Short mmCIF file of C-alpha atoms in Angstrom, two decimals:
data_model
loop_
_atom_site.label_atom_id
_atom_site.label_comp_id
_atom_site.label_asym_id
_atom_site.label_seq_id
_atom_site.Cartn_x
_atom_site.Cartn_y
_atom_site.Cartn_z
CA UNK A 292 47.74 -48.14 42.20
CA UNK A 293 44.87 -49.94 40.62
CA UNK A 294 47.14 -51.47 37.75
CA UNK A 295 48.93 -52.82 40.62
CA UNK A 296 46.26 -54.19 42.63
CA UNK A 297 44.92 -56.01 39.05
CA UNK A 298 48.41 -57.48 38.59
CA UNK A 299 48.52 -58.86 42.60
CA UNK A 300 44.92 -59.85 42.23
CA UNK A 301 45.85 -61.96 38.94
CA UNK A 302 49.34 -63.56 39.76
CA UNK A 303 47.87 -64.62 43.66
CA UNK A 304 44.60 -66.68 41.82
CA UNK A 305 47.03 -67.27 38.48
CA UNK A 306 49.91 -68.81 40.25
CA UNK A 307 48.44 -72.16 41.64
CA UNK A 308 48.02 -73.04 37.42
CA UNK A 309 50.14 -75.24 35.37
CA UNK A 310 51.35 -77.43 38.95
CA UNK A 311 48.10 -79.85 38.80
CA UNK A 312 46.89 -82.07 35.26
CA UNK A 313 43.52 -82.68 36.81
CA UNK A 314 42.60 -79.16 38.27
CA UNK A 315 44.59 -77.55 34.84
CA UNK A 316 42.23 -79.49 32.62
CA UNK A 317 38.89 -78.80 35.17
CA UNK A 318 39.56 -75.38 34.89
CA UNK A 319 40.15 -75.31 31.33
CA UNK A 320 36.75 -76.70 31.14
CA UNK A 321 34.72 -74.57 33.28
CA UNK A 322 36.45 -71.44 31.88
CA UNK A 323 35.52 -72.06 28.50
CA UNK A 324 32.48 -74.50 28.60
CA UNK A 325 30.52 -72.98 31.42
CA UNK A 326 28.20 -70.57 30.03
CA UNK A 327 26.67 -72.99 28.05
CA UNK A 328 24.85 -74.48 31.13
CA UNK A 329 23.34 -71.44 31.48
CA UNK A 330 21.42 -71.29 27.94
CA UNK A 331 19.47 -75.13 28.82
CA UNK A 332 18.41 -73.14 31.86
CA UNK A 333 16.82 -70.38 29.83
CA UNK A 334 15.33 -72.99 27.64
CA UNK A 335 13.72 -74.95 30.70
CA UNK A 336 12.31 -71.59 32.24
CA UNK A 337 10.70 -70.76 28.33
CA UNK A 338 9.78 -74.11 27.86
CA UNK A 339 8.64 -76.20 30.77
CA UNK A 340 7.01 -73.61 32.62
CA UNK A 341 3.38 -72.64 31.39
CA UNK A 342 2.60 -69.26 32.49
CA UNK A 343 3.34 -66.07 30.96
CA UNK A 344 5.19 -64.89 33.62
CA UNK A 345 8.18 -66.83 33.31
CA UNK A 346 8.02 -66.80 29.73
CA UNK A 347 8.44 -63.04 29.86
CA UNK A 348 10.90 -63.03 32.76
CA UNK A 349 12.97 -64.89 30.36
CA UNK A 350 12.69 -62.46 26.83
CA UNK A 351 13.82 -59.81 29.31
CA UNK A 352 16.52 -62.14 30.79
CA UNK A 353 17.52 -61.91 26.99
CA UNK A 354 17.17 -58.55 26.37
CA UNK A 355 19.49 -57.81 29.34
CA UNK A 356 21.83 -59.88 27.90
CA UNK A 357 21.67 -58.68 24.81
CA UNK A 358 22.33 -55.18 25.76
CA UNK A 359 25.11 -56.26 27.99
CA UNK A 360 27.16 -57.69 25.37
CA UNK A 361 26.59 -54.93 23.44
CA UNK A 362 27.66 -52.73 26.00
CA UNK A 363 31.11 -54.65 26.37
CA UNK A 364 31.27 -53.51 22.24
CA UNK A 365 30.68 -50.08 22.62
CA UNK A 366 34.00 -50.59 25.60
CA UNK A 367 36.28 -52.60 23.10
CA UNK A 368 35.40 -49.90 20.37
CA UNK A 369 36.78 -47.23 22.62
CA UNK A 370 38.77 -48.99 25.13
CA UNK A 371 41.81 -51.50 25.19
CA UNK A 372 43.64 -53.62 27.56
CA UNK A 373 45.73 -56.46 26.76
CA UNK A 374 45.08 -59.82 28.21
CA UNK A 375 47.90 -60.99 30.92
CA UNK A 376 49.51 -63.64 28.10
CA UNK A 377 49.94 -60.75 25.90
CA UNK A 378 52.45 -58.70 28.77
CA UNK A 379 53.58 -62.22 29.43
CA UNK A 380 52.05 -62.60 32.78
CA UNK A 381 51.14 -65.45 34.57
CA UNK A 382 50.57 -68.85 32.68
CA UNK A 383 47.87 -69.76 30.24
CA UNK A 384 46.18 -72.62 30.04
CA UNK A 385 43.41 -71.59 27.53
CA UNK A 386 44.37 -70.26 23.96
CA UNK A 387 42.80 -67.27 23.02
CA UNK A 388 42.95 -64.69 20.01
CA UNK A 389 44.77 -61.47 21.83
CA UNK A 390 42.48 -59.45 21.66
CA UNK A 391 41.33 -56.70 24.47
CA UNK A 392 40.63 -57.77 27.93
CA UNK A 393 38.44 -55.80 30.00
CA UNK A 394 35.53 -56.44 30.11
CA UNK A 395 34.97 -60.39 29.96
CA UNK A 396 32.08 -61.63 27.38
CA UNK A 397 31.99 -65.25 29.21
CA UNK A 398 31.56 -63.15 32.48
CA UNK A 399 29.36 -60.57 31.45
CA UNK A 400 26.69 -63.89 29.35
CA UNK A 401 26.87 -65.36 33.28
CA UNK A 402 26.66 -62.65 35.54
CA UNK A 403 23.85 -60.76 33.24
CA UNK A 404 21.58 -64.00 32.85
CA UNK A 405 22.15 -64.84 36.82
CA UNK A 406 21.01 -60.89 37.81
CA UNK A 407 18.26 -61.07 35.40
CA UNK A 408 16.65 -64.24 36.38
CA UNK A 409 16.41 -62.23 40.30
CA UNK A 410 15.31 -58.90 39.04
CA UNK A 411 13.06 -60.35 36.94
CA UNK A 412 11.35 -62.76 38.96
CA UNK A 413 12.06 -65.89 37.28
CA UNK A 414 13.55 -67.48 40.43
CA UNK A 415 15.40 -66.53 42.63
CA UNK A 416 17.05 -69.20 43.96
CA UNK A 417 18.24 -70.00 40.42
CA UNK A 418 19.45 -66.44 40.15
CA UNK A 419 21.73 -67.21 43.12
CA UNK A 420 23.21 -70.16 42.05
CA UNK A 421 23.81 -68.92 38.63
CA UNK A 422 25.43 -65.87 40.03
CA UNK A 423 27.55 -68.07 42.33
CA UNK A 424 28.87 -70.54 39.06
CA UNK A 425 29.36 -67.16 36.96
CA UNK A 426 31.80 -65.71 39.59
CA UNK A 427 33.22 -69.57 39.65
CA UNK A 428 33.97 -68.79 36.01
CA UNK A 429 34.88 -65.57 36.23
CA UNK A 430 37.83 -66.41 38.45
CA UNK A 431 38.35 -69.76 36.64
CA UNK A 432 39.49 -67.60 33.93
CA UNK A 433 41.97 -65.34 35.82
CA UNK A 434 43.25 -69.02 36.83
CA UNK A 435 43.73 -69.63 33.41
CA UNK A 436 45.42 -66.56 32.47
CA UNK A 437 43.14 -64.88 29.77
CA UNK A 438 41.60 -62.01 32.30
CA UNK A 439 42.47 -59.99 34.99
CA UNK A 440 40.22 -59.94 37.53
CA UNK A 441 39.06 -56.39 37.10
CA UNK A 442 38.22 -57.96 34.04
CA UNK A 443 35.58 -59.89 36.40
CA UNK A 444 34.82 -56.89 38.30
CA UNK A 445 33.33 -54.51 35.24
CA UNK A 446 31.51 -57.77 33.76
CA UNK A 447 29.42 -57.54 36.87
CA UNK A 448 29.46 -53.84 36.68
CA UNK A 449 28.17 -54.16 32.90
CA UNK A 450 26.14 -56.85 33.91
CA UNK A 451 24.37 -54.69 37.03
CA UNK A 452 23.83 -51.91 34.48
CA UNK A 453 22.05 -53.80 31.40
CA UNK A 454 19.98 -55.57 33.60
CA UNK A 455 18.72 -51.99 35.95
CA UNK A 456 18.51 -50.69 32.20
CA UNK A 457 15.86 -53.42 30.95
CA UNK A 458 14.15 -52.78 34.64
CA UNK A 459 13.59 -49.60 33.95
CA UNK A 460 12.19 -50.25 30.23
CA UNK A 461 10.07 -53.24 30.79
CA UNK A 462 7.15 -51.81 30.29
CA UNK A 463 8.22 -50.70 26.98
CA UNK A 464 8.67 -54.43 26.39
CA UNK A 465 5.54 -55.18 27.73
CA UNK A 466 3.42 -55.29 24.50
CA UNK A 467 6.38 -56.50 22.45
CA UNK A 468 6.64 -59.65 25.09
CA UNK A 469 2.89 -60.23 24.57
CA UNK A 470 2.94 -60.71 20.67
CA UNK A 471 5.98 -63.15 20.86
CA UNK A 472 4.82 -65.35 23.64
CA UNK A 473 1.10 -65.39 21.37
CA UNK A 474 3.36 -65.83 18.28
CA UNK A 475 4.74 -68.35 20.19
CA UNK A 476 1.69 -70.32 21.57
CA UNK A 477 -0.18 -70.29 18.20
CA UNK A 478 3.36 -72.17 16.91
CA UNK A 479 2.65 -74.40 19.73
CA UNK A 480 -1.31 -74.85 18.31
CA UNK A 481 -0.59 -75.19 14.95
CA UNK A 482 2.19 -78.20 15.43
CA UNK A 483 -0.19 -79.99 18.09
CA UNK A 484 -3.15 -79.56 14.76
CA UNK A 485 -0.34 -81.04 12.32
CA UNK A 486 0.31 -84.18 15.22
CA UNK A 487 -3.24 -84.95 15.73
CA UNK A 488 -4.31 -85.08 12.08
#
């Protein structure tokens, strides 16, 4: 029942490919290139923003992310699924190793870095729009026929969990957090000492 509801899911986004060069190469694009917007807006939160609260709204943005992708290992490890080229389904626009499916790792980065930024306070507002472009590439890649979109589905689940996880434990990071942003600032000291000499 569920197989079947994947499969219907995947051909209905999957079947508009291959019938358009300049939405074909777009969503090559955004399926594979994507997630690396998301890393210059970690680096702006870390870097342009002074206070320590957005500095450590962004190590546990990391650790959620972290643990997220690690908990998409521990599933491979124990769990397989083939992606749709590999049952010859649908067409594929994006070449890929065949290698397990579910969940998605590009999906899981997004969705993970786009819950964390809201439950951590970081902003909001970019929490929403990053959660909006990872379910843009989340489908994007079910359009270019390397997931199912359940595949989407339990990279939000995974996401959802690592990031309630790191909630839960952020006090533990608390004094961790503190030495790394000093560690941090005293870099910060010691190369504005070296410019000024």
């Amino acid at each position: 029942m569920l197989q079947k509801m994947n499969y219907s899911l995947f051909h209905s986004i999957n079947k508009f490919a291959g019938y358009n060069t300049c939405i074909d190469t777009t969503a090559k694009l955004i399926a594979e290139y994507l997630p690396f917007i998301f890393i210059p807006v970690m680096m702006y939160y870390w870097f342009f923003k002074k206070d320590d609260a957005s500095k450590t709204g962004i190590l546990l943005v990391g650790y959620s992310t972290l643990l997220a992708l690690l908990i998409n290992l521990l599933i491979t490890l124990f769990y397989f699924y083939p992606r749709p080229f590999m049952m010859h389904l649908g067409r594929q626009l994006v070449a890929h190793a065949p290698e397990t499916s579910f969940p998605s790792d590009h999906t899981t980065f997004m969705f993970s870095i786009a819950f964390a930024f809201i439950a951590f306070n970081v902003s909001g507002k970019t929490g929403i729009i990053l959660a909006l472009l990872a379910l843009i590439g989340g489908l994007t890649r079910v359009f270019a026929g390397v997931h199912f979109p359940f595949d989407v589905a339990g990279s939000i689940v995974v996401s959802l969990i690592s990031t309630a996880i790191v909630f839960v434990l952020k006090e533990f990071f608390s004094p961790i957090n503190k030495r790394l942003i000093v560690f941090y600032r005293n870099i910060l000291s010691q190369v504005s000492l070296k410019q000024g000499k």
